[in-house]
Amino acid sequence: MATAREAREAPAPPLTVAHFPRPRPPLMDRLVPKGVLVRIGLIIACIFFLLPFYWMVNSAVKTTAELTNFPPTLIPQVFDFGNFYRAVTYIPFGTFLLNSVLLTSGVTLGAAMSNPLIAYGFSRVKWPGRDFVFGICMATIFLPFPVLIVALFDIFAKLGWINTFLPMIVPAFFGSPFFIFLMRQFYLSLPNEISEAARIDGANEFQVFLHIILPLAKPAVAAVTIFAAVQAWGEFLAPLLFLQDESKYPLSIGLQFYRQSHDVAYNLLMAASTLIVLPIVALFIAFQRFFIQGVTAGSIKG
Amino acid sequence: MTLLPRSSIKALMLGILVITACSTGTSNQAGPPLAGCKSGTSLVTFWTSHTPPDSDSLKRIVDAYNSQSSVGCVKMVQVPGSETDIAKLTTAVRSGTGPDVYMLDRFTVAERAAAGVLEDLSQFGASSLSSNYLDFAWAEANFKSKPYALPFDTDTRALYYRKDLLQAAGVDISALDPAKGPPTIDTIRTMANKVNKKDSSGKYTQIGFVPWFEQGWHYTWGFVYGGSFFDKSACKVTPTDPKIVQAFTDMFTNWSKALGVSQVQTFLSTYAPPNLPAQQNAFLLGKVAFMVSGDWVLGNIATYTPNLQYGVTYIPVPNQGDQPATWAGGWSMVIPKGAKQSKAGFDFMKYIAGEPGQRQYTKDSQHTPTIKALDQDASLFAGGHAFFQKQLSAAHSRPPLPVGAFYWDQLSTAQDAAVRNTTAPATALAAAASATNAKLQQYCPLP
Amino acid sequence: MQSQRGAALIAAPRVHLTASEWRQLRTAAPFVLPWVIGFFAFTLYPIIYSLYLSFQSYSGFGDAVPVGFANYKHMFTDPLFFKSLYNTAYYTLLAVPIGLVVAIVLAMLMNQNVREVAIYRAAFYLPSILPLFALTFIFIVLLNPGFGLVNFFLGLFHVPTINWLGDPSWTKVSVVILAQLGAGGPALIFLASLRAVPTELYESARLEGAGPLRRFWHITVPLITPVILYDLLYGTILGLQIFTPAYILVGGTSGGAAYTAGPDNSLLFYVFYLYKNAFQYSDMGYASAMAWVLFLISIVLALLIMRWSQYWVHYEGA
């Protein structure tokens, strides 16, 4: 396993919350007249990244006949919005959606409650062995989850937790290294003096955390919450292992299983996918700032 | 974005915990568990991985049982799965959420019983039913001389051919009359090649015969070539039998190469992807002119394309004068370990795997019953079905090994490699042999 | 490095702690305890239990029967085990370097002084937060050999139709391409590190006559090597775990005829085979052995990458 120093250095890109002024692009500015070449590159890349999304919506409003047409039409000749209605009624969409919401809410709650707390202990309190233990915490990022699935399944089966949401929600309340790292990065940027001042005033550590630090950490907590929610919404392997009843499936595996026992036309599948993806897109548009700042630990503004 | 006030958090937490805890609730009201059942019956969960139209027939049988039973009230649930993939069942049983009755492919009963997934049915008096069933079917349902399943249906395979497509290509189909005995593979090859069609970009839109399409399995051609898959005295599987290797070479590797390996794969990906609903079968839609498949296709034709111009004959053989060969498969009803309503479940099994259920299923789906008495009832085998029924007495069956499902998957892997010409059949089959024998060892000698 | 490692170990709690150090522990405990408990319950214990199971024959039902090293020995004679290793290695060796290059190129594009760059940034990042299973469904439609858009495009350039999901030579490539849709996240991290490069370095290099390519290789790249290392490590670990797209593309537990994981088992990734062994063949002992082998491979790979990184990673300060 990586040493404490390596673990501290390696997964953490050397980002600080220093505000760098927007630099002149180092490479292309002399070469390219008026950024034309750049724009071409940007647009081509844009096409690649947005194509799946566009094609999903495009296919979702086509009729089956037009969908299997060759050559494929970039814009539907006939718009069939009934596909959305059919997707939601032919597939038990409502059940899957409710399960997704429950699962995501539980996991997000756990993440929002545990990670700020844990990261505080790893950053704003000195204690012997802190960096070593933190190193272990970071090292677990590099432990592939599939290594644990057989054992976890057996353990949860013996606990009687299979076919409930517990195997996914309960661990969320015990922190997750990625989010601990994110919160810790943020905490490290806050000056020591504010904690010291509160301690001198007689506050115990928990009060310092709750009343001083946490209110300042709202953007980071928001980022953790959003990331946890997005991740839980798309979770596939864990529900696949731990849920048995179709009535408990979230959207991720529900849709896939329904495809296997029933004939789901591609346009319905795309319509259902569009509905599944829509909340994430909406969340992104509304909170883009938090996504970007969260990923880069605050180095990039908006 | 602000943190939620603590009281809301607590309320949310409580709500989520309550909902998840209540997620496995059982109703405890008086009256019938389901509409259509009698009061006082126990709710029996029945899982099947079958899809329409067969699952429609099963539903009819379930409804008939419910209306007359005072013991059980059956709820039928369709689950994903296949002949060899019962992951959903095993994980459910393992966690105590399994069904009371499951429809299991019969040749895997020994393997699942060995793994501890199934309940021994002797405790319900199943042994007394043995004389009702065809011998080979009953043998498959046993493990270590104990019954773990009640046989349900069986089936045999034959060669279907499209009269209209062949005649349009100028083929003389009188050579395919079953009265003339099985046609040779060369005959079929010549006929089939006349029907092949490609479009302007070189992709196949029609192929006369793809031997591995539908039921043209490793077992099928292996049996047709006279190969043996299991040596009981040596307690070893023998897919490296030269006859089986020859079957693979002729019907998979060379046939695929003659058509163009990647072109025929593209054709199959387009017109025969996995999970295709029965009514879009490539034979029914006229994409192929020949197809090796089972008697249930008669039921599909009757439902979806009743005016189809087709005929049925023996599966083609390598040499003129060879004996025709086919194999019989079929399903069974089992009770998984830990089933909560096993007694009521067995009562249901006696019905569906008994005379009333099998009669209905045969009529609807054109499968073949495993109950001896029904087997001799000519009225159940109208029209083309009689041909399949006649084959039954001479049909092979797959060796009921405690590694049966595993062996099937290994053979399928070898078949896939042969069809794609990525590995020589002898090598691929040798790999299947060593992997399966390694697992088989612990069960030797077999009773 | 050696002395620092030693220092860290000495700093780890052994026997002698001063009174103030005890106090520090007591203060910190309520904060980190949740993680510690979770680590023991959901990480450490399962790993050890997995090791125990790997020496048993266990179908998931009834009792586990000790069989010594039989499961590990079986691996060496199991052609599908090697196939699954090969598939995962193939995928990882393809996806990680490509992913690195794509992320860096994206980051450079996002760093351009174009007015509407925020829109492009959003466009590049968005797919990386969409659920992978939904993207897989879309790819099934896009890559269809009969009516898919991708083959249509290729046809315009007279490239013959590729059976992306039906041809064993192309299935893994399809998954690699799918994975690139997630390049937005790493790209943002690279963007941050690109921004952190002091512009004076570029200025002085330009004054000395260095062209853009030389500036890239000798200034940009060395200074972003820590992020490259992070991306390599994380990408490799993700590559070893690849599962969901394969499961969906194959149809999982299909009611059809998917007895192989994709054409010629070309999508039988290591974790997929692990899953099949545990839940389809009811051989949890063997699956646990596979899990431990994966664990060891991950550790070895991570260590190798870290060791190799000594030669090319420049840390800013210490």
mmCIF file of C-alpha atoms in Angstrom, chain B residues 49-362:
data_model
loop_
_atom_site.group_PDB
_atom_site.id
_atom_site.type_symbol
_atom_site.label_atom_id
_atom_site.label_comp_id
_atom_site.label_asym_id
_atom_site.label_seq_id
_atom_site.Cartn_x
_atom_site.Cartn_y
_atom_site.Cartn_z
ATOM 1 C CA SER B 49 -38.572 -17.373 -16.984
ATOM 2 C CA HIS B 50 -40.789 -18.233 -19.926
ATOM 3 C CA THR B 51 -42.155 -15.493 -22.147
ATOM 4 C CA PRO B 52 -45.227 -15.270 -24.351
ATOM 5 C CA PRO B 53 -46.845 -17.220 -25.853
ATOM 6 C CA ASP B 54 -45.796 -20.067 -23.526
ATOM 7 C CA SER B 55 -46.191 -17.927 -20.435
ATOM 8 C CA ASP B 56 -49.748 -17.111 -21.495
ATOM 9 C CA SER B 57 -50.535 -20.814 -21.409
ATOM 10 C CA LEU B 58 -48.967 -21.132 -17.982
ATOM 11 C CA LYS B 59 -51.136 -18.289 -16.771
ATOM 12 C CA ARG B 60 -54.218 -20.088 -18.039
ATOM 13 C CA ILE B 61 -53.256 -23.193 -16.090
ATOM 14 C CA VAL B 62 -52.604 -21.117 -12.977
ATOM 15 C CA ASP B 63 -56.009 -19.480 -13.238
ATOM 16 C CA ALA B 64 -57.695 -22.847 -13.708
ATOM 17 C CA TYR B 65 -55.937 -24.206 -10.629
ATOM 18 C CA ASN B 66 -56.817 -21.192 -8.516
ATOM 19 C CA SER B 67 -60.498 -21.427 -9.329
ATOM 20 C CA GLN B 68 -60.803 -24.999 -8.122
ATOM 21 C CA SER B 69 -58.224 -25.409 -5.358
ATOM 22 C CA SER B 70 -58.967 -25.185 -1.675
ATOM 23 C CA VAL B 71 -55.320 -25.507 -0.731
ATOM 24 C CA GLY B 72 -53.294 -23.038 -2.739
ATOM 25 C CA CYS B 73 -53.671 -19.657 -4.420
ATOM 26 C CA VAL B 74 -50.937 -19.152 -6.976
ATOM 27 C CA LYS B 75 -49.348 -15.874 -7.979
ATOM 28 C CA MET B 76 -47.319 -16.246 -11.147
ATOM 29 C CA VAL B 77 -44.325 -13.960 -11.672
ATOM 30 C CA GLN B 78 -42.192 -13.704 -14.775
ATOM 31 C CA VAL B 79 -38.501 -13.386 -13.954
ATOM 32 C CA PRO B 80 -35.374 -13.101 -16.064
ATOM 33 C CA GLY B 81 -33.454 -16.303 -16.547
ATOM 34 C CA SER B 82 -32.732 -19.023 -19.029
ATOM 35 C CA GLU B 83 -32.079 -22.754 -19.206
ATOM 36 C CA THR B 84 -28.749 -22.440 -17.452
ATOM 37 C CA ASP B 85 -28.962 -19.069 -15.768
ATOM 38 C CA ILE B 86 -30.871 -19.091 -12.527
ATOM 39 C CA ALA B 87 -28.844 -16.387 -10.812
ATOM 40 C CA LYS B 88 -32.045 -14.633 -9.829
ATOM 41 C CA LEU B 89 -33.381 -17.763 -8.171
ATOM 42 C CA THR B 90 -30.220 -18.629 -6.279
ATOM 43 C CA THR B 91 -29.698 -15.142 -4.914
ATOM 44 C CA ALA B 92 -33.349 -14.931 -3.923
ATOM 45 C CA VAL B 93 -33.321 -18.279 -2.157
ATOM 46 C CA ARG B 94 -30.034 -17.432 -0.494
ATOM 47 C CA SER B 95 -31.578 -14.348 1.040
ATOM 48 C CA GLY B 96 -34.837 -15.987 1.992
ATOM 49 C CA THR B 97 -36.962 -14.204 -0.585
ATOM 50 C CA GLY B 98 -37.324 -17.055 -3.043
ATOM 51 C CA PRO B 99 -40.537 -18.391 -4.579
ATOM 52 C CA ASP B 100 -42.428 -21.485 -3.523
ATOM 53 C CA VAL B 101 -42.439 -23.104 -6.962
ATOM 54 C CA TYR B 102 -39.965 -22.546 -9.799
ATOM 55 C CA MET B 103 -39.961 -23.743 -13.381
ATOM 56 C CA LEU B 104 -36.526 -25.238 -13.951
ATOM 57 C CA ASP B 105 -34.991 -26.761 -17.043
ATOM 58 C CA ARG B 106 -35.129 -30.464 -16.294
ATOM 59 C CA PHE B 107 -31.613 -31.460 -17.278
ATOM 60 C CA THR B 108 -30.211 -29.056 -14.674
ATOM 61 C CA VAL B 109 -32.159 -30.559 -11.777
ATOM 62 C CA ALA B 110 -29.227 -32.734 -10.709
ATOM 63 C CA GLU B 111 -26.857 -29.757 -10.699
ATOM 64 C CA ARG B 112 -29.169 -27.531 -8.680
ATOM 65 C CA ALA B 113 -30.001 -30.332 -6.274
ATOM 66 C CA ALA B 114 -26.298 -30.960 -5.748
ATOM 67 C CA ALA B 115 -25.785 -27.285 -4.971
ATOM 68 C CA GLY B 116 -28.474 -27.473 -2.321
ATOM 69 C CA VAL B 117 -30.928 -25.136 -4.044
ATOM 70 C CA LEU B 118 -33.865 -27.564 -4.197
ATOM 71 C CA GLU B 119 -36.082 -29.296 -1.706
ATOM 72 C CA ASP B 120 -36.224 -33.086 -1.724
ATOM 73 C CA LEU B 121 -39.759 -33.897 -2.844
ATOM 74 C CA SER B 122 -39.963 -37.338 -1.213
ATOM 75 C CA GLN B 123 -41.283 -35.623 1.895
ATOM 76 C CA PHE B 124 -44.432 -34.778 -0.082
ATOM 77 C CA GLY B 125 -44.864 -38.276 -1.451
ATOM 78 C CA ALA B 126 -43.514 -37.481 -4.912
ATOM 79 C CA SER B 127 -41.991 -40.924 -5.333
ATOM 80 C CA SER B 128 -45.413 -42.460 -5.752
ATOM 81 C CA LEU B 129 -45.900 -40.423 -8.917
ATOM 82 C CA SER B 130 -42.916 -41.906 -10.747
ATOM 83 C CA SER B 131 -44.901 -44.399 -12.826
ATOM 84 C CA ASN B 132 -46.974 -41.591 -14.336
ATOM 85 C CA TYR B 133 -44.043 -40.131 -16.195
ATOM 86 C CA LEU B 134 -41.882 -41.091 -19.150
ATOM 87 C CA ASP B 135 -38.799 -42.945 -17.929
ATOM 88 C CA PHE B 136 -36.142 -40.601 -19.263
ATOM 89 C CA ALA B 137 -37.986 -37.586 -17.893
ATOM 90 C CA TRP B 138 -38.296 -39.100 -14.428
ATOM 91 C CA ALA B 139 -34.616 -40.042 -14.458
ATOM 92 C CA GLU B 140 -33.667 -36.441 -15.164
ATOM 93 C CA ALA B 141 -35.784 -35.255 -12.244
ATOM 94 C CA ASN B 142 -33.888 -37.355 -9.723
ATOM 95 C CA PHE B 143 -30.594 -36.894 -7.950
ATOM 96 C CA LYS B 144 -29.023 -39.578 -5.801
ATOM 97 C CA SER B 145 -32.231 -41.580 -6.254
ATOM 98 C CA LYS B 146 -34.407 -38.887 -4.710
ATOM 99 C CA PRO B 147 -36.981 -36.861 -6.643
ATOM 100 C CA TYR B 148 -36.252 -33.154 -6.735
ATOM 101 C CA ALA B 149 -38.643 -32.176 -9.519
ATOM 102 C CA LEU B 150 -41.844 -33.123 -11.255
ATOM 103 C CA PRO B 151 -41.335 -33.319 -15.030
ATOM 104 C CA PHE B 152 -43.424 -30.834 -16.949
ATOM 105 C CA ASP B 153 -43.079 -30.743 -20.691
ATOM 106 C CA THR B 154 -40.701 -32.177 -23.208
ATOM 107 C CA ASP B 155 -40.008 -31.486 -26.836
ATOM 108 C CA THR B 156 -38.135 -32.786 -29.822
ATOM 109 C CA ARG B 157 -36.400 -31.019 -32.651
ATOM 110 C CA ALA B 158 -36.839 -31.225 -36.386
ATOM 111 C CA LEU B 159 -36.078 -29.308 -39.550
ATOM 112 C CA TYR B 160 -38.606 -26.662 -40.517
ATOM 113 C CA TYR B 161 -38.576 -25.389 -44.087
ATOM 114 C CA ARG B 162 -40.355 -22.559 -45.917
ATOM 115 C CA LYS B 163 -42.108 -24.012 -48.925
ATOM 116 C CA ASP B 164 -42.722 -20.609 -50.467
ATOM 117 C CA LEU B 165 -39.146 -19.338 -50.255
ATOM 118 C CA LEU B 166 -37.686 -22.572 -51.584
ATOM 119 C CA GLN B 167 -40.136 -22.919 -54.437
ATOM 120 C CA ALA B 168 -39.566 -19.304 -55.429
ATOM 121 C CA ALA B 169 -35.870 -20.123 -55.753
ATOM 122 C CA GLY B 170 -36.640 -23.075 -57.960
ATOM 123 C CA VAL B 171 -36.012 -25.818 -55.423
ATOM 124 C CA ASP B 172 -37.828 -29.146 -55.701
ATOM 125 C CA ILE B 173 -39.172 -29.585 -52.203
ATOM 126 C CA SER B 174 -40.544 -33.078 -52.748
ATOM 127 C CA ALA B 175 -37.103 -34.306 -51.682
ATOM 128 C CA LEU B 176 -37.960 -33.008 -48.218
ATOM 129 C CA ASP B 177 -40.945 -35.303 -47.695
ATOM 130 C CA PRO B 178 -40.391 -37.048 -44.349
ATOM 131 C CA ALA B 179 -41.598 -40.297 -45.880
ATOM 132 C CA LYS B 180 -38.308 -40.355 -47.767
ATOM 133 C CA GLY B 181 -36.393 -40.362 -44.515
ATOM 134 C CA PRO B 182 -33.928 -37.711 -43.359
ATOM 135 C CA PRO B 183 -32.340 -35.564 -46.107
ATOM 136 C CA THR B 184 -28.580 -35.324 -46.264
ATOM 137 C CA ILE B 185 -26.775 -32.208 -45.160
ATOM 138 C CA ASP B 186 -25.385 -31.752 -48.655
ATOM 139 C CA THR B 187 -28.893 -31.749 -50.090
ATOM 140 C CA ILE B 188 -29.960 -29.060 -47.668
ATOM 141 C CA ARG B 189 -26.816 -27.068 -48.363
ATOM 142 C CA THR B 190 -27.483 -27.023 -52.102
ATOM 143 C CA MET B 191 -31.100 -26.003 -51.583
ATOM 144 C CA ALA B 192 -30.241 -23.375 -49.005
ATOM 145 C CA ASN B 193 -27.568 -21.678 -51.066
ATOM 146 C CA LYS B 194 -30.123 -20.951 -53.774
ATOM 147 C CA VAL B 195 -32.031 -18.784 -51.316
ATOM 148 C CA ASN B 196 -29.133 -16.629 -50.090
ATOM 149 C CA LYS B 197 -29.616 -12.958 -50.894
ATOM 150 C CA LYS B 198 -27.441 -9.928 -50.301
ATOM 151 C CA ASP B 199 -28.198 -6.240 -50.559
ATOM 152 C CA SER B 200 -26.217 -3.609 -52.428
ATOM 153 C CA SER B 201 -23.740 -3.129 -49.598
ATOM 154 C CA GLY B 202 -22.976 -6.846 -49.418
ATOM 155 C CA LYS B 203 -24.983 -7.566 -46.284
ATOM 156 C CA TYR B 204 -27.146 -10.662 -46.189
ATOM 157 C CA THR B 205 -30.888 -10.039 -46.228
ATOM 158 C CA GLN B 206 -31.752 -13.704 -46.503
ATOM 159 C CA ILE B 207 -29.802 -16.837 -45.755
ATOM 160 C CA GLY B 208 -31.027 -20.315 -46.660
ATOM 161 C CA PHE B 209 -29.784 -22.185 -43.612
ATOM 162 C CA VAL B 210 -27.729 -21.214 -40.584
ATOM 163 C CA PRO B 211 -27.178 -24.534 -38.786
ATOM 164 C CA TRP B 212 -26.641 -23.009 -35.344
ATOM 165 C CA PHE B 213 -29.681 -20.764 -35.493
ATOM 166 C CA GLU B 214 -32.432 -21.598 -32.981
ATOM 167 C CA GLN B 215 -32.056 -25.219 -31.837
ATOM 168 C CA GLY B 216 -29.090 -26.203 -33.960
ATOM 169 C CA TRP B 217 -27.021 -26.622 -30.831
ATOM 170 C CA HIS B 218 -23.814 -28.512 -30.092
ATOM 171 C CA TYR B 219 -25.938 -31.333 -28.662
ATOM 172 C CA THR B 220 -28.144 -31.388 -31.751
ATOM 173 C CA TRP B 221 -25.417 -31.884 -34.349
ATOM 174 C CA GLY B 222 -23.351 -33.968 -31.954
ATOM 175 C CA PHE B 223 -26.205 -36.466 -31.623
ATOM 176 C CA VAL B 224 -26.940 -36.348 -35.365
ATOM 177 C CA TYR B 225 -23.329 -37.271 -36.118
ATOM 178 C CA GLY B 226 -23.602 -40.163 -33.661
ATOM 179 C CA GLY B 227 -21.353 -38.682 -31.002
ATOM 180 C CA SER B 228 -21.447 -39.479 -27.305
ATOM 181 C CA PHE B 229 -21.227 -36.698 -24.734
ATOM 182 C CA PHE B 230 -20.661 -38.634 -21.529
ATOM 183 C CA ASP B 231 -18.833 -41.801 -20.568
ATOM 184 C CA LYS B 232 -20.539 -43.113 -17.456
ATOM 185 C CA SER B 233 -18.004 -45.808 -16.620
ATOM 186 C CA ALA B 234 -15.113 -43.389 -16.781
ATOM 187 C CA CYS B 235 -17.217 -40.662 -15.154
ATOM 188 C CA LYS B 236 -15.984 -38.153 -17.700
ATOM 189 C CA VAL B 237 -17.646 -35.903 -20.226
ATOM 190 C CA THR B 238 -16.475 -36.608 -23.780
ATOM 191 C CA PRO B 239 -17.060 -33.618 -26.041
ATOM 192 C CA THR B 240 -13.785 -34.479 -27.763
ATOM 193 C CA ASP B 241 -15.478 -37.520 -29.311
ATOM 194 C CA PRO B 242 -14.242 -37.392 -32.933
ATOM 195 C CA LYS B 243 -17.815 -37.488 -34.210
ATOM 196 C CA ILE B 244 -18.675 -34.393 -32.194
ATOM 197 C CA VAL B 245 -15.528 -32.670 -33.407
ATOM 198 C CA GLN B 246 -16.540 -33.549 -36.959
ATOM 199 C CA ALA B 247 -20.024 -32.152 -36.377
ATOM 200 C CA PHE B 248 -18.517 -28.901 -35.120
ATOM 201 C CA THR B 249 -16.135 -28.692 -38.037
ATOM 202 C CA ASP B 250 -18.814 -29.315 -40.675
ATOM 203 C CA MET B 251 -21.832 -27.506 -39.286
ATOM 204 C CA PHE B 252 -20.188 -24.645 -37.431
ATOM 205 C CA THR B 253 -16.707 -23.739 -38.636
ATOM 206 C CA ASN B 254 -16.891 -24.685 -42.300
ATOM 207 C CA TRP B 255 -20.482 -23.621 -42.773
ATOM 208 C CA SER B 256 -19.690 -20.254 -41.226
ATOM 209 C CA LYS B 257 -16.630 -19.819 -43.426
ATOM 210 C CA ALA B 258 -18.583 -20.703 -46.552
ATOM 211 C CA LEU B 259 -21.139 -17.989 -45.813
ATOM 212 C CA GLY B 260 -18.516 -15.494 -44.649
ATOM 213 C CA VAL B 261 -17.894 -15.481 -40.912
ATOM 214 C CA SER B 262 -18.475 -11.791 -40.204
ATOM 215 C CA GLN B 263 -21.330 -11.465 -42.687
ATOM 216 C CA VAL B 264 -23.348 -14.240 -41.165
ATOM 217 C CA GLN B 265 -22.690 -12.803 -37.700
ATOM 218 C CA THR B 266 -23.929 -9.410 -38.822
ATOM 219 C CA PHE B 267 -26.989 -11.092 -40.285
ATOM 220 C CA LEU B 268 -27.717 -12.837 -36.993
ATOM 221 C CA SER B 269 -27.084 -9.691 -34.964
ATOM 222 C CA THR B 270 -29.602 -7.859 -37.111
ATOM 223 C CA TYR B 271 -32.342 -10.457 -37.493
ATOM 224 C CA ALA B 272 -31.798 -12.757 -34.528
ATOM 225 C CA PRO B 273 -30.524 -10.743 -31.585
ATOM 226 C CA PRO B 274 -31.019 -12.141 -28.078
ATOM 227 C CA ASN B 275 -34.398 -11.516 -26.407
ATOM 228 C CA LEU B 276 -36.209 -11.252 -29.711
ATOM 229 C CA PRO B 277 -39.933 -11.825 -29.161
ATOM 230 C CA ALA B 278 -41.286 -15.030 -30.701
ATOM 231 C CA GLN B 279 -43.344 -13.283 -33.337
ATOM 232 C CA GLN B 280 -40.226 -11.715 -34.864
ATOM 233 C CA ASN B 281 -38.481 -15.035 -35.341
ATOM 234 C CA ALA B 282 -36.395 -14.954 -38.519
ATOM 235 C CA PHE B 283 -38.049 -18.080 -39.904
ATOM 236 C CA LEU B 284 -41.519 -16.659 -39.433
ATOM 237 C CA LEU B 285 -40.423 -13.431 -41.091
ATOM 238 C CA GLY B 286 -38.848 -15.232 -44.035
ATOM 239 C CA LYS B 287 -35.245 -14.280 -43.382
ATOM 240 C CA VAL B 288 -34.188 -17.927 -43.345
ATOM 241 C CA ALA B 289 -35.621 -20.814 -45.334
ATOM 242 C CA PHE B 290 -34.558 -23.678 -43.039
ATOM 243 C CA MET B 291 -34.542 -23.833 -39.266
ATOM 244 C CA VAL B 292 -33.816 -26.560 -36.733
ATOM 245 C CA SER B 293 -36.236 -25.982 -33.901
ATOM 246 C CA GLY B 294 -38.680 -27.640 -31.562
ATOM 247 C CA ASP B 295 -42.336 -28.515 -31.570
ATOM 248 C CA TRP B 296 -43.330 -25.344 -29.776
ATOM 249 C CA VAL B 297 -42.773 -23.388 -32.969
ATOM 250 C CA LEU B 298 -46.007 -24.964 -34.209
ATOM 251 C CA GLY B 299 -47.746 -23.060 -31.462
ATOM 252 C CA ASN B 300 -45.985 -19.817 -32.425
ATOM 253 C CA ILE B 301 -46.950 -20.277 -36.051
ATOM 254 C CA ALA B 302 -50.563 -20.924 -35.113
ATOM 255 C CA THR B 303 -50.605 -17.742 -33.030
ATOM 256 C CA TYR B 304 -48.648 -15.305 -35.156
ATOM 257 C CA THR B 305 -48.526 -16.560 -38.764
ATOM 258 C CA PRO B 306 -51.291 -19.133 -39.216
ATOM 259 C CA ASN B 307 -51.086 -19.017 -43.010
ATOM 260 C CA LEU B 308 -47.401 -19.793 -43.189
ATOM 261 C CA GLN B 309 -46.316 -22.089 -46.033
ATOM 262 C CA TYR B 310 -44.013 -24.471 -44.259
ATOM 263 C CA GLY B 311 -43.120 -28.110 -43.844
ATOM 264 C CA VAL B 312 -41.385 -30.287 -41.279
ATOM 265 C CA THR B 313 -38.907 -33.106 -41.767
ATOM 266 C CA TYR B 314 -36.068 -34.880 -39.987
ATOM 267 C CA ILE B 315 -32.915 -33.014 -39.089
ATOM 268 C CA PRO B 316 -30.477 -33.614 -41.983
ATOM 269 C CA VAL B 317 -27.827 -36.286 -41.578
ATOM 270 C CA PRO B 318 -24.221 -36.455 -42.838
ATOM 271 C CA ASN B 319 -24.603 -39.537 -45.025
ATOM 272 C CA GLN B 320 -27.428 -40.977 -47.088
ATOM 273 C CA GLY B 321 -29.167 -43.711 -45.118
ATOM 274 C CA ASP B 322 -28.080 -42.563 -41.660
ATOM 275 C CA GLN B 323 -30.605 -42.952 -38.887
ATOM 276 C CA PRO B 324 -32.339 -39.678 -38.025
ATOM 277 C CA ALA B 325 -31.523 -38.256 -34.618
ATOM 278 C CA THR B 326 -32.958 -35.654 -32.335
ATOM 279 C CA TRP B 327 -32.985 -34.929 -28.636
ATOM 280 C CA ALA B 328 -35.681 -34.205 -26.125
ATOM 281 C CA GLY B 329 -35.444 -31.449 -23.565
ATOM 282 C CA GLY B 330 -38.077 -29.905 -21.452
ATOM 283 C CA TRP B 331 -38.805 -28.297 -18.159
ATOM 284 C CA SER B 332 -39.938 -29.282 -14.705
ATOM 285 C CA MET B 333 -41.401 -27.864 -11.542
ATOM 286 C CA VAL B 334 -39.287 -27.627 -8.407
ATOM 287 C CA ILE B 335 -39.540 -26.276 -4.882
ATOM 288 C CA PRO B 336 -36.553 -24.124 -3.893
ATOM 289 C CA LYS B 337 -35.016 -24.491 -0.469
ATOM 290 C CA GLY B 338 -36.619 -22.429 2.210
ATOM 291 C CA ALA B 339 -39.934 -22.069 0.435
ATOM 292 C CA LYS B 340 -42.502 -20.934 2.935
ATOM 293 C CA GLN B 341 -45.529 -22.596 1.362
ATOM 294 C CA SER B 342 -43.955 -25.843 0.238
ATOM 295 C CA LYS B 343 -47.002 -28.059 0.941
ATOM 296 C CA ALA B 344 -49.380 -25.815 -0.954
ATOM 297 C CA GLY B 345 -46.705 -25.409 -3.574
ATOM 298 C CA PHE B 346 -46.525 -29.165 -4.075
ATOM 299 C CA ASP B 347 -50.287 -29.313 -4.394
ATOM 300 C CA PHE B 348 -50.037 -26.821 -7.240
ATOM 301 C CA MET B 349 -47.180 -28.775 -8.791
ATOM 302 C CA LYS B 350 -49.256 -31.945 -8.827
ATOM 303 C CA TYR B 351 -51.834 -30.049 -10.866
ATOM 304 C CA ILE B 352 -49.653 -28.234 -13.354
ATOM 305 C CA ALA B 353 -47.178 -31.084 -13.835
ATOM 306 C CA GLY B 354 -50.005 -33.542 -13.702
ATOM 307 C CA GLU B 355 -52.612 -34.460 -16.255
ATOM 308 C CA PRO B 356 -54.726 -31.265 -16.212
ATOM 309 C CA GLY B 357 -51.795 -28.849 -16.529
ATOM 310 C CA GLN B 358 -49.882 -30.814 -19.138
ATOM 311 C CA ARG B 359 -52.963 -31.359 -21.241
ATOM 312 C CA GLN B 360 -53.656 -27.640 -21.359
ATOM 313 C CA TYR B 361 -50.030 -26.764 -22.043
ATOM 314 C CA THR B 362 -49.737 -29.248 -24.894
#
